[in-house]
XYZ file of C-alpha atoms in Angstrom:
615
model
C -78.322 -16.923 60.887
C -81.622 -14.631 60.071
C -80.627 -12.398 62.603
C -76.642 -11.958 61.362
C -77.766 -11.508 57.876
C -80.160 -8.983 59.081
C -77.516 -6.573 61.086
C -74.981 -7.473 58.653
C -77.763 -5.538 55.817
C -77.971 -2.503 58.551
C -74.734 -2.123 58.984
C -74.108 -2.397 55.332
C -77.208 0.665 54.954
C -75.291 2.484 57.545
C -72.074 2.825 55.842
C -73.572 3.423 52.897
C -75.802 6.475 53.786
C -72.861 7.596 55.871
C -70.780 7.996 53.041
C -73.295 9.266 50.676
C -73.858 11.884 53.679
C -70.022 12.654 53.330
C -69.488 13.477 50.036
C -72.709 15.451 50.366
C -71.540 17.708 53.145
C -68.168 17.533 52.456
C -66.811 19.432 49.711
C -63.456 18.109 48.565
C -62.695 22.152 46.638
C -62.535 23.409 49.988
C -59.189 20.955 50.433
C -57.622 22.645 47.335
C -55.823 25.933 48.761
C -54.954 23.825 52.187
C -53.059 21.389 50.098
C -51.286 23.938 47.876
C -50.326 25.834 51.398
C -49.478 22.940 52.792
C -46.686 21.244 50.047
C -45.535 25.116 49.973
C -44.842 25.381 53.862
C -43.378 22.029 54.110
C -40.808 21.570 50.659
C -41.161 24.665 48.662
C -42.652 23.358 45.884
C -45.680 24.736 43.707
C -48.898 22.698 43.737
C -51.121 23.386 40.804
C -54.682 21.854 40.042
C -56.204 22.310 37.352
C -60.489 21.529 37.571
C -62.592 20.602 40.181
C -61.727 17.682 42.569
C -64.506 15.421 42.650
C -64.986 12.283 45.335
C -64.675 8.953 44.121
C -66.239 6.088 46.972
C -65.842 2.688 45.591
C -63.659 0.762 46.126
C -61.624 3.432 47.523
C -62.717 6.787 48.956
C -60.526 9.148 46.893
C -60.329 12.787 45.859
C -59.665 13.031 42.059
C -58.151 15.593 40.485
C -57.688 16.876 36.495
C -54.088 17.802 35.139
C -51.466 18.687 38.391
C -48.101 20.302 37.949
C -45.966 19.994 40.679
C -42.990 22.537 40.475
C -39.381 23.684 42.402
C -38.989 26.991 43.793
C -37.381 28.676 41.001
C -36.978 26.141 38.400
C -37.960 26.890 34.834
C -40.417 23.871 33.853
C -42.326 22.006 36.191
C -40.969 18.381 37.888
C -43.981 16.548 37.482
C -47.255 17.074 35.364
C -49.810 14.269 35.107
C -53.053 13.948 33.667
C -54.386 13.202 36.622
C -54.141 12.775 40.356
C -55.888 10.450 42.824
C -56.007 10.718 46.778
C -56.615 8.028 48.653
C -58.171 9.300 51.462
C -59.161 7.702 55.577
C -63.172 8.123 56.326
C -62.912 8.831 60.187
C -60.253 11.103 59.861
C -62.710 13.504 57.596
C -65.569 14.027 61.110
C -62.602 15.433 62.676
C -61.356 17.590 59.755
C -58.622 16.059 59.332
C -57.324 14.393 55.419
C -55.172 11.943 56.008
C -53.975 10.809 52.493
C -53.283 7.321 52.652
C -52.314 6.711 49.026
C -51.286 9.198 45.909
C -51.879 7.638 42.417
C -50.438 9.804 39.723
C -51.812 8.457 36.397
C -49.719 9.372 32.745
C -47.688 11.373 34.245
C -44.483 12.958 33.541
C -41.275 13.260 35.854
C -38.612 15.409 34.903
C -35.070 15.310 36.762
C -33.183 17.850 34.544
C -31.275 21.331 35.005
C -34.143 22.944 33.897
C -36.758 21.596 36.667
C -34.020 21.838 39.589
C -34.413 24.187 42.929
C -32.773 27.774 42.215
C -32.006 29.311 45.070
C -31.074 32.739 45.510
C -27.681 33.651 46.618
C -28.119 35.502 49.559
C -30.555 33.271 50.706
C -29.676 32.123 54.230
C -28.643 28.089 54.593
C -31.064 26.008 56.692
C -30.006 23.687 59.510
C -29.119 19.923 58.223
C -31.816 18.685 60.540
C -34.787 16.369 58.936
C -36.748 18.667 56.140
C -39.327 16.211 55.971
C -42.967 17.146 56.131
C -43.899 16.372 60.121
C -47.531 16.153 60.988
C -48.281 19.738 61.767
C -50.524 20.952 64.470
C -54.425 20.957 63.882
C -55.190 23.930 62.168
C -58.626 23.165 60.957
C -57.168 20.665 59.175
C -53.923 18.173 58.845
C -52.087 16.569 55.898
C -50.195 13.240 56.224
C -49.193 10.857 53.009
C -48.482 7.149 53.354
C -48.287 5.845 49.852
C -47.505 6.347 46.201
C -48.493 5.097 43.253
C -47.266 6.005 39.638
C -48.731 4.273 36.460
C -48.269 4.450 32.757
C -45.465 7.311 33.464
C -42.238 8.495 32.055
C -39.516 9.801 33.565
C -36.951 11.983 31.858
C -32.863 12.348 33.666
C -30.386 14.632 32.542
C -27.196 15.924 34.804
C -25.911 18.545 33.993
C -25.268 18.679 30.403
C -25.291 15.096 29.777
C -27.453 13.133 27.379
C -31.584 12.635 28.711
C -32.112 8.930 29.397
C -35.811 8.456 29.248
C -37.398 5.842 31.717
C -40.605 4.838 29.934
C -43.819 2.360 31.058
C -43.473 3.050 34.812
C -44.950 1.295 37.615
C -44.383 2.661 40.626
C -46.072 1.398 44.439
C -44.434 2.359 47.236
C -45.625 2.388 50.835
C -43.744 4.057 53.713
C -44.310 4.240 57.688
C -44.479 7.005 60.492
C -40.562 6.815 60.886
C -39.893 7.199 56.810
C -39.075 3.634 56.203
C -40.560 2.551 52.641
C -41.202 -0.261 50.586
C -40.791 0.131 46.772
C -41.935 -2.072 44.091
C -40.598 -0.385 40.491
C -40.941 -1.329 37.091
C -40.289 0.495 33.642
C -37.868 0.394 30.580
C -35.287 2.787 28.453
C -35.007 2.758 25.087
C -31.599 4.879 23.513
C -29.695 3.796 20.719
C -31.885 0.760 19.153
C -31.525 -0.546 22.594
C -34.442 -1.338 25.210
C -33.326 -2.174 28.838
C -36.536 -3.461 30.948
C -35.888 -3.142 35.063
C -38.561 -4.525 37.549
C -37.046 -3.840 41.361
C -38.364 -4.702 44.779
C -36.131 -2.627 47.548
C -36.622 -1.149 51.331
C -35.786 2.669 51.625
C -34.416 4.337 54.793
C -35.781 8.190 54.340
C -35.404 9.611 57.682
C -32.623 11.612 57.213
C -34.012 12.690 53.759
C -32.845 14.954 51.486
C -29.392 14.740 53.318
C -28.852 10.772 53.686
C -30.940 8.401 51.413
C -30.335 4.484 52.008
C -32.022 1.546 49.897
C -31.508 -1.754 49.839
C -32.480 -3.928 46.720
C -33.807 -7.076 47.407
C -34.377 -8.163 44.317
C -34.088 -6.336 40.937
C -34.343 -8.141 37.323
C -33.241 -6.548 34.089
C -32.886 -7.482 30.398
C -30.786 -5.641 27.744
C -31.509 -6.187 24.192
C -31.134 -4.570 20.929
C -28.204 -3.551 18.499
C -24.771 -4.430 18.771
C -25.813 -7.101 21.711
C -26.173 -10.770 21.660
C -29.469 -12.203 19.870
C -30.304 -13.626 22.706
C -29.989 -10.081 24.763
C -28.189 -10.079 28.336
C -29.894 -10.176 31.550
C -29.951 -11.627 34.995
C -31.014 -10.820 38.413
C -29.033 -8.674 41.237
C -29.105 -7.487 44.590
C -27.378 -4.390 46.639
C -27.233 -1.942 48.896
C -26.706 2.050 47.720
C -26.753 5.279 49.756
C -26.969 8.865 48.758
C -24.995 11.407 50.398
C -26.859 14.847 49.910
C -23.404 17.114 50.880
C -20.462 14.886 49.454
C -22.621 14.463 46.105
C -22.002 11.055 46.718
C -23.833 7.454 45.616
C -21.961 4.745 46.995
C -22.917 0.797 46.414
C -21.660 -2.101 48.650
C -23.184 -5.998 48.753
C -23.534 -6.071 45.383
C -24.946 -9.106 43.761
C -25.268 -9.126 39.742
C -25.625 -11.638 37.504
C -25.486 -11.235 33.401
C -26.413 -14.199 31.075
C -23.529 -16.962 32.995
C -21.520 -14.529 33.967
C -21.638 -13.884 37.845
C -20.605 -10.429 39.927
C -20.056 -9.341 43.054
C -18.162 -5.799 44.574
C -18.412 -2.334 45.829
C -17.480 0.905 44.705
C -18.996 4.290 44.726
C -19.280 7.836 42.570
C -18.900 11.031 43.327
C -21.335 13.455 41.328
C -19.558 16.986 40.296
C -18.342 18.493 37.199
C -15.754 15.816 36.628
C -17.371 12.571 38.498
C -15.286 10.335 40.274
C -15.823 6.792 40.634
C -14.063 4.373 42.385
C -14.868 0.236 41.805
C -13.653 -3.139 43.084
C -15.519 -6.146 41.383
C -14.904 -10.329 41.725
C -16.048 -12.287 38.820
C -16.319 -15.717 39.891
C -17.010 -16.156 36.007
C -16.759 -13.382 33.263
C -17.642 -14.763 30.162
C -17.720 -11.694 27.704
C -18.604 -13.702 24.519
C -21.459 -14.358 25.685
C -22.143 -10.606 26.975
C -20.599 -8.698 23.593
C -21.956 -11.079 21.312
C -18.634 -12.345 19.912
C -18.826 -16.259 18.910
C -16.400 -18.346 20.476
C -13.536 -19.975 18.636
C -14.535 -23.460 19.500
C -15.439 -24.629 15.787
C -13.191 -26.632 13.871
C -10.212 -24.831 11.926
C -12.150 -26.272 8.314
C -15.748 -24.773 9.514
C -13.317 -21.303 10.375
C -11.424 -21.296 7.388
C -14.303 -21.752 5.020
C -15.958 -18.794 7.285
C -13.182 -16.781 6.290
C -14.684 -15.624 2.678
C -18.243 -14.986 3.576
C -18.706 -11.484 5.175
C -20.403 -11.439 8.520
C -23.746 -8.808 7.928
C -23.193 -5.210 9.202
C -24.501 -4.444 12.630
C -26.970 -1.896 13.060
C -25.364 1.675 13.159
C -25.858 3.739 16.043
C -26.833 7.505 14.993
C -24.449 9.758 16.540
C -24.113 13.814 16.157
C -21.334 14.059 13.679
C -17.960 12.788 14.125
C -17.579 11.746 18.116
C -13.700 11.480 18.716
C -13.051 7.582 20.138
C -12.642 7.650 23.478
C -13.878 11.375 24.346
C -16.268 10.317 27.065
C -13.092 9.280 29.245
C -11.844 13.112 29.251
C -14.996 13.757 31.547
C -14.534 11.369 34.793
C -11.644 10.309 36.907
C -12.073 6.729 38.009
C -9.887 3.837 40.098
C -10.789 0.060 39.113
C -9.700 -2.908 40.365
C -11.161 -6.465 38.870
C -10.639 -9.871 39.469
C -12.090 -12.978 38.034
C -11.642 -16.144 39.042
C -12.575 -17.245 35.338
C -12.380 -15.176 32.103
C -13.437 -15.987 28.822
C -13.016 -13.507 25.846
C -12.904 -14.828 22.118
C -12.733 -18.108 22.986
C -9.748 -17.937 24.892
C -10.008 -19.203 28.467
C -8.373 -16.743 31.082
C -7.925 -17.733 34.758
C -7.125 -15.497 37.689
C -7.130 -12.373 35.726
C -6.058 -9.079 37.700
C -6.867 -5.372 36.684
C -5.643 -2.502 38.177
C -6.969 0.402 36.284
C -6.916 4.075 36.964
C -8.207 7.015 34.912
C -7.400 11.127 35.298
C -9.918 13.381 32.935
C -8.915 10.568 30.016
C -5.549 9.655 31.174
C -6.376 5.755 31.192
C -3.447 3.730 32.810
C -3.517 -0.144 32.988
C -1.044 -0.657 36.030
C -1.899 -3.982 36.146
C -3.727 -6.258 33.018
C -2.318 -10.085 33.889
C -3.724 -13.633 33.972
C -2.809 -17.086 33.225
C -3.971 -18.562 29.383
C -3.529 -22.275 29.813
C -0.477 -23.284 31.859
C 1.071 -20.062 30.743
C 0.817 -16.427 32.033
C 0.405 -13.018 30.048
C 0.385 -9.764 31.268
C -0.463 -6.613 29.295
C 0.036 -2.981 31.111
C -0.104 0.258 29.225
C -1.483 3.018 28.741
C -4.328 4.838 26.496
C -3.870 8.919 25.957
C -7.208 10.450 25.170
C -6.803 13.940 26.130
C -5.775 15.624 23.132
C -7.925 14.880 19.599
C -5.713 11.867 18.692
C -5.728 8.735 21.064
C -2.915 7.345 21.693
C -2.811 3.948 22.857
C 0.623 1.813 24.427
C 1.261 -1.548 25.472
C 4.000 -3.970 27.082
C 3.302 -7.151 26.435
C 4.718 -9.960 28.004
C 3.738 -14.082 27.151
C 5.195 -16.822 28.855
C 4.621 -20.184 27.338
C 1.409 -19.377 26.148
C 0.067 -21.104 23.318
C 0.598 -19.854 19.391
C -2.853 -21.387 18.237
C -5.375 -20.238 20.564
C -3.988 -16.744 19.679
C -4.496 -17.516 15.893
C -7.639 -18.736 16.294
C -9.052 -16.096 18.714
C -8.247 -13.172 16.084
C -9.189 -15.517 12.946
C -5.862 -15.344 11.341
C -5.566 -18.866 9.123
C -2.486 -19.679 10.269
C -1.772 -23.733 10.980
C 0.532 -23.399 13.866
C 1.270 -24.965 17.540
C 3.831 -24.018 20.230
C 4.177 -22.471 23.517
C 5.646 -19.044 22.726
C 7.160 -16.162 24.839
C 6.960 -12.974 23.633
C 8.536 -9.587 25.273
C 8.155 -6.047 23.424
C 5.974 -2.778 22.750
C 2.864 -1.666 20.377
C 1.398 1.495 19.901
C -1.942 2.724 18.295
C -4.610 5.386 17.922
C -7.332 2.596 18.283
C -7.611 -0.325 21.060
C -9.175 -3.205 19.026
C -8.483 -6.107 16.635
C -9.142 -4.494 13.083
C -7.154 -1.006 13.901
C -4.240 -3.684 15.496
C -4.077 -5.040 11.448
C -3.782 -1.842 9.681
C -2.577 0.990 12.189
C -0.306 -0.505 14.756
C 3.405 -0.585 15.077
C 6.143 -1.596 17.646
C 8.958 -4.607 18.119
C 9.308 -7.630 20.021
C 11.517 -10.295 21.042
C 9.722 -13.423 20.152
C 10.661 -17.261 21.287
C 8.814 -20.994 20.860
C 9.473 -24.195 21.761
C 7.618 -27.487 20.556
C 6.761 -25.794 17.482
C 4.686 -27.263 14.801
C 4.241 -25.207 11.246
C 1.186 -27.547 9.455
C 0.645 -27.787 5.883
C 4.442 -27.966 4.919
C 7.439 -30.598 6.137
C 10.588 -28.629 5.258
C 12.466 -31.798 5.999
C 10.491 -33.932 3.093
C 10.499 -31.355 0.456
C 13.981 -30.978 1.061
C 14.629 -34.943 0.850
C 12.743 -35.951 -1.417
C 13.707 -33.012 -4.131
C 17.385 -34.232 -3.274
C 16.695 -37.723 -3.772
C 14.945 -37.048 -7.408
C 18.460 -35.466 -8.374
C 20.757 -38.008 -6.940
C 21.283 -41.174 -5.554
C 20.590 -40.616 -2.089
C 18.168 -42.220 -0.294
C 16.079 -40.851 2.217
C 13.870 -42.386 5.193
C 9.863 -42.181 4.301
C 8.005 -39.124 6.365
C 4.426 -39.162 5.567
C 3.917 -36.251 8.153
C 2.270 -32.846 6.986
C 4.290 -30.992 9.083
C 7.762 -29.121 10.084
C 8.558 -29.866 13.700
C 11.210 -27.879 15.465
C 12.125 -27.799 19.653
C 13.023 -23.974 19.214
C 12.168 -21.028 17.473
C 13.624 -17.334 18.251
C 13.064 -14.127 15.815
C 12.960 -10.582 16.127
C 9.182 -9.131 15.045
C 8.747 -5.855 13.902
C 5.277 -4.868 12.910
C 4.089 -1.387 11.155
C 0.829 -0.240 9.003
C -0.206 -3.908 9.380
C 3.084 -5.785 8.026
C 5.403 -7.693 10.363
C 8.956 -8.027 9.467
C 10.750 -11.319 11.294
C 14.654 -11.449 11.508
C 17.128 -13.231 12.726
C 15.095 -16.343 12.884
C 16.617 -18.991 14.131
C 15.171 -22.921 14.860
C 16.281 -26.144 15.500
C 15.671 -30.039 15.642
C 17.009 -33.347 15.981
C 16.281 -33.530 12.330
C 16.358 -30.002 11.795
C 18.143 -26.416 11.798
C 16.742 -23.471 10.394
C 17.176 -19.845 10.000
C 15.506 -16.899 8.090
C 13.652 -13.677 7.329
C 10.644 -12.566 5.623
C 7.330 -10.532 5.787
C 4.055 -11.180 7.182
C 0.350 -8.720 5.658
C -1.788 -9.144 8.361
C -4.546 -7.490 6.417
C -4.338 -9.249 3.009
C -3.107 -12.675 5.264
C -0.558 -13.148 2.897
C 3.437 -13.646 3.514
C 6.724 -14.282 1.907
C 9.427 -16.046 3.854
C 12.902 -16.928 3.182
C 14.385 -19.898 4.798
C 17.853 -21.898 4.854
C 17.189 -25.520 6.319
C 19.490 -27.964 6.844
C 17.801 -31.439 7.324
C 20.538 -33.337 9.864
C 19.127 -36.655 10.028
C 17.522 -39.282 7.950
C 20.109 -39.422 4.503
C 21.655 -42.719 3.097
C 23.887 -43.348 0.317
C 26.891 -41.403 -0.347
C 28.645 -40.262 2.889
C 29.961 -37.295 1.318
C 26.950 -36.621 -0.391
C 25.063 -36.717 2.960
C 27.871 -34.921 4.880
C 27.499 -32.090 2.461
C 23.687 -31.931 2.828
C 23.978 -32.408 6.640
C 26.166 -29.340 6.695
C 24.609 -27.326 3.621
C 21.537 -25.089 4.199
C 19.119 -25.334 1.248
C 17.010 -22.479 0.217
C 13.448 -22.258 0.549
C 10.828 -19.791 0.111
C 7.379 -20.376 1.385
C 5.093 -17.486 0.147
C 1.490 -16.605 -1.334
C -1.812 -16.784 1.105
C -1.936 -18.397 3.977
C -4.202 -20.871 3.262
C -2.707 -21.408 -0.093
C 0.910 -21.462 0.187
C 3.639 -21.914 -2.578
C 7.257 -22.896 -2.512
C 10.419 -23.123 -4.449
C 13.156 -25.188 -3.186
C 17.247 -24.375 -4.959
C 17.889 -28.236 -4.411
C 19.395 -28.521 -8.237
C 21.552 -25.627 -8.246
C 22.998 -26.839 -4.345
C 24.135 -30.400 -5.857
C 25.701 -28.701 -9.280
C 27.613 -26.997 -6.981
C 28.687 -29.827 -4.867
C 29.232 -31.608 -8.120
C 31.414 -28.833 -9.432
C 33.287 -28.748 -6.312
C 33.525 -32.404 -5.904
C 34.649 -32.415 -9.760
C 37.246 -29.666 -8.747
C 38.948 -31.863 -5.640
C 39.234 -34.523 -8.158
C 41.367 -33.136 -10.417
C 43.146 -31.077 -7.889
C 44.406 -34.640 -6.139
C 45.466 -35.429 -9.597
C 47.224 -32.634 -10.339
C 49.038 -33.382 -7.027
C 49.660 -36.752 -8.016
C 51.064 -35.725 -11.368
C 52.376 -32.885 -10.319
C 55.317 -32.998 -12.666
C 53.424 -34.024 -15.852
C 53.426 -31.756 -18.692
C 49.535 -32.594 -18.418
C 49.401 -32.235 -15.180
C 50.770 -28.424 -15.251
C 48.201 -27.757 -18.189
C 45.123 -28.719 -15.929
C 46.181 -26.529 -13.460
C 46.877 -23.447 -15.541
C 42.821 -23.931 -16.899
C 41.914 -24.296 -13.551
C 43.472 -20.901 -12.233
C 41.800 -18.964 -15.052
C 38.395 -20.155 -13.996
């Protein structure tokens, strides 16, 4: 054991002096104009070093370096500049004058991929062959210059294209190691903050760079992000995803296949791919399994009861953070600058509450042209489908749809768009809308169009037109009626026509019947100030006793009624009175005309009926 320790301690000596020896013989200046040469020869680029390089032995042998600037041929401001630069050097390699740079650590620095730090190359300039531009290992020369690794800490890079926005990518962490043949493994990390928003990425993925600059492949193994920040959820969104992407060099082209992604619960898979030029052109086809977008726009479901709602309805939600924008951004603009082609499908949708299956999208867009070919799934056991179209070319949008609802139910509607309405029924609906502005508020006040509208098992809460029709006749006569303690008119139809325009919907032609009911109508709905005034004729066929003519008549006479005020607070007035003076009057009339018959040839008799022609 003496003896191991012993010759382990010489050994130990040995490599010691030996390296002290190095860096005392070897001076790591004389590596600075082979190096510049070198990354000049091989890419182009301009190496600059500012002070001297120094070694650094433990734990690493390493060259350090002060501030670097690393820039394209032609380009106006440098790609990268860091504070400073470490090389991870091989000892052997140095007795045969040869630096083989295992590792590069760049340390606070800054990467910029914008215009401004691009290649320029000059136009007569001949075109190389597309064969592998990648530094090889050149022939000894005195000395040779190979890298295997990268590292990049406490960095930031900076992306613009073309004359887009700069996304900043702040806090990176970069490792990546790559073999003889150009196959590299990458381990990123780093996050971007833009508009009160911070989205944090940490990424593990294998690179394929052999055919580098002209094919570039990765595959991400694993790659976890978070998104939090104004306008989102409180909670933020994130998940984890996996995929495969590949960079074309001569079509411009990125292109994406096996893609994994999940956000919060919401789970996706696809392809698709983008092609980089003045006007890019992407082209996507995702599968949700589930897409729940509450969840991932921050919009609370409708699942609380209609009192909790209601009562919700006077207190104002607080104002989300505003986003700072340069003036007055038209909606929609960004659309005018990309063509696209997308086709979606989710197994399982849910969007303010409302829970879609098998939902289909076919959606194209031509330099802000947006057409929705195809915009269907089922709601329950019914089916709605909305294509249209949204015109953002010129300075005004322009935004049409076709709806069309089969059987799908009234109330989840209400309750998805918080309108305080207490109704039920499966309703079809068939007819076109138009607007400058695709969402819920702009739909209240802006909107206009027509529709054909029909329900069946309908059920209007709050008011039984059937009671207050009863019971006001039965306080003015002596007709009895059956007891209905129910809060609510019942009908097996409905049908209107539905006009809407500057946030006011206009229903004619109504039309609705019962057993114990028929009804018809018109009147006005204010979507903004949730407020209506409707007119209504019902005639209540069933549940009278007493008089049989009496009841006849009200079977067969529609009685006024107008239902008006706020939706939560409705009034009514009901013409029961001025129905039954007429009946009386006319029942009063037939009277004395059968007399008159009777007595037709009574001096009386001729007397009543000469008073009754002047009235």
């Amino acid at each position: 054991m003496r003896r191991f320790l012993t010759t382990l301690m010489i050994l130990l000596v040995v490599l010691v002096a030996g390296l002290s020896a190095l860096v005392m013989l070897v001076n790591p200046n004389d590596f600075r104009a082979y190096m510049v040469r070198q990354v000049a020869e091989r890419s182009g680029y301009q190496l600059k070093l500012d002070g001297p390089l120094r070694w650094h032995v433990w734990p690493q042998l390493s060259i350090i370096s002060g501030r670097m600037m690393l820039t394209a041929p032609g380009a106006s401001e440098p790609l990268i500049v860091a504070d400073n630069m470490r090389l991870d050097v091989s000892l052997l390699p140095l007795l045969s004058h040869q630096l083989q740079v295992k590792q590069v650590m760049l340390k606070g620095s800054v990467i910029q991929l914008t215009p401004q730090t691009e290649a320029v190359h000059e136009r007569n300039a001949p075109v190389g062959p597309k064969d592998n531009t990648l530094p090889q290992v050149a022939e000894d020369r005195g000395w040779s210059f190979d890298i295997a690794g990268l590292q990049v800490a406490d960095s930031v890079l900076v992306f613009q294209h073309d004359s887009d926005e700069q996304v900043t990518v702040r806090n990176i962490r970069l490792a990546m190691q790559q073999d003889k043949s150009h196959q590299a493994d990458i381990d990123f990390s780093g996050n971007i903050t833009r508009n009160q928003r911070d989205l944090t990425l940490a990424l593990k993925a294998k690179v394929d760079a052999s055919d580098y600059p002209h094919l570039l492949t990765a595959s991400i193994n694993q790659l976890d992000w978070k998104l939090q920040g104004a306008d989102l959820p409180q909670q933020g969104i994130g998940g984890q995803a996996t995929l495969r992407a590949q960079w074309q060099e001569e079509q411009k082209k990125i292109a994406f296949s096996q893609l994994n992604i999940t956000a919060n619960d919401s789970a996706l898979s696809g392809e698709g791919s983008v092609v980089l030029g003045e006007q890019p052109d992407w082209a996507l086809n995702l599968q949700f399994d589930k897409l729940n977008l509450d969840n991932l726009l921050g919009q609370p479901a409708s699942s609380v009861s209609s009192a909790v709602r209601q009562q919700g309805q006077s207190q104002k939600s607080p104002p989300r953070p505003v986003i700072a924008a340069d003036g007055d951004v038209p909606d929609y603009r960004g659309l005018a600058g990309f063509n696209a082609r997308l086709m979606l499908k989710a197994k399982q949708l849910q969007w303010r509450g409302m829970p879609f299956t098998q939902v289909s999208t076919q959606v194209t867009n031509q330099a802000g042209l947006l057409k929705f070919n195809e915009l269907q799934g089922n709601l329950g056991s019914g089916h709605i489908s909305l294509p249209g179209s949204l015109d953002a070319r010129s300075s005004t949008p322009m935004a049409t749809f076709r709806p069309r609802l089969e059987n799908i139910e009234i109330d989840t509607i209400l309750k998805a768009f918080d309108y305080p309405i207490a109704m039920t029924g499966k309703t079809s609906l068939s007819g076109t809308f138009s607007g400058h502005k695709v969402d819920a508020d702009a739909f209240r006040r802006d909107w206009q169009g027509d529709a054909q509208i029909k329900m069946n098992d309908v059920r209007g809460e709050g008011l039984n037109f059937q009671q207050l029709v009863q019971q006001a006749v039965a306080r003015s006569s002596n007709v009895q009626v059956q007891e209905n303690y129910e809060s609510a008119t019942r009908l097996d139809t409905l049908t209107s026509t539905l006009s809407l325009k500057e946030g006011k919907i206009t229903l004619a032609e109504m039309s609705g019947s019962s057993p114990l009911l028929a009804v018809d109508g018109k009147g006005t709905l204010d979507l903004q100030a949730e407020q209506g005034d409707m007119l209504f004729n019902v005639r209540v066929l069933d549940g009278w006793k007493g008089d049989e003519k009496l009841v006849e008549m009200l079977k067969t006479t529609a009685i006024p009624l107008r239902v008006y005020g706020k939706w939560q607070a409705l009034n009514y007035s009901l013409e029961v009175d001025s129905t039954l003076r007429k009946y009386l009057q006319d029942e009063a009339k037939r009277r004395i005309n059968d007399w008159v018959e009777r007595n037709k040839d009574s001096r009386d008799a001729q007397d009543v009926k000469k008073l009754l022609e002047k009235k």
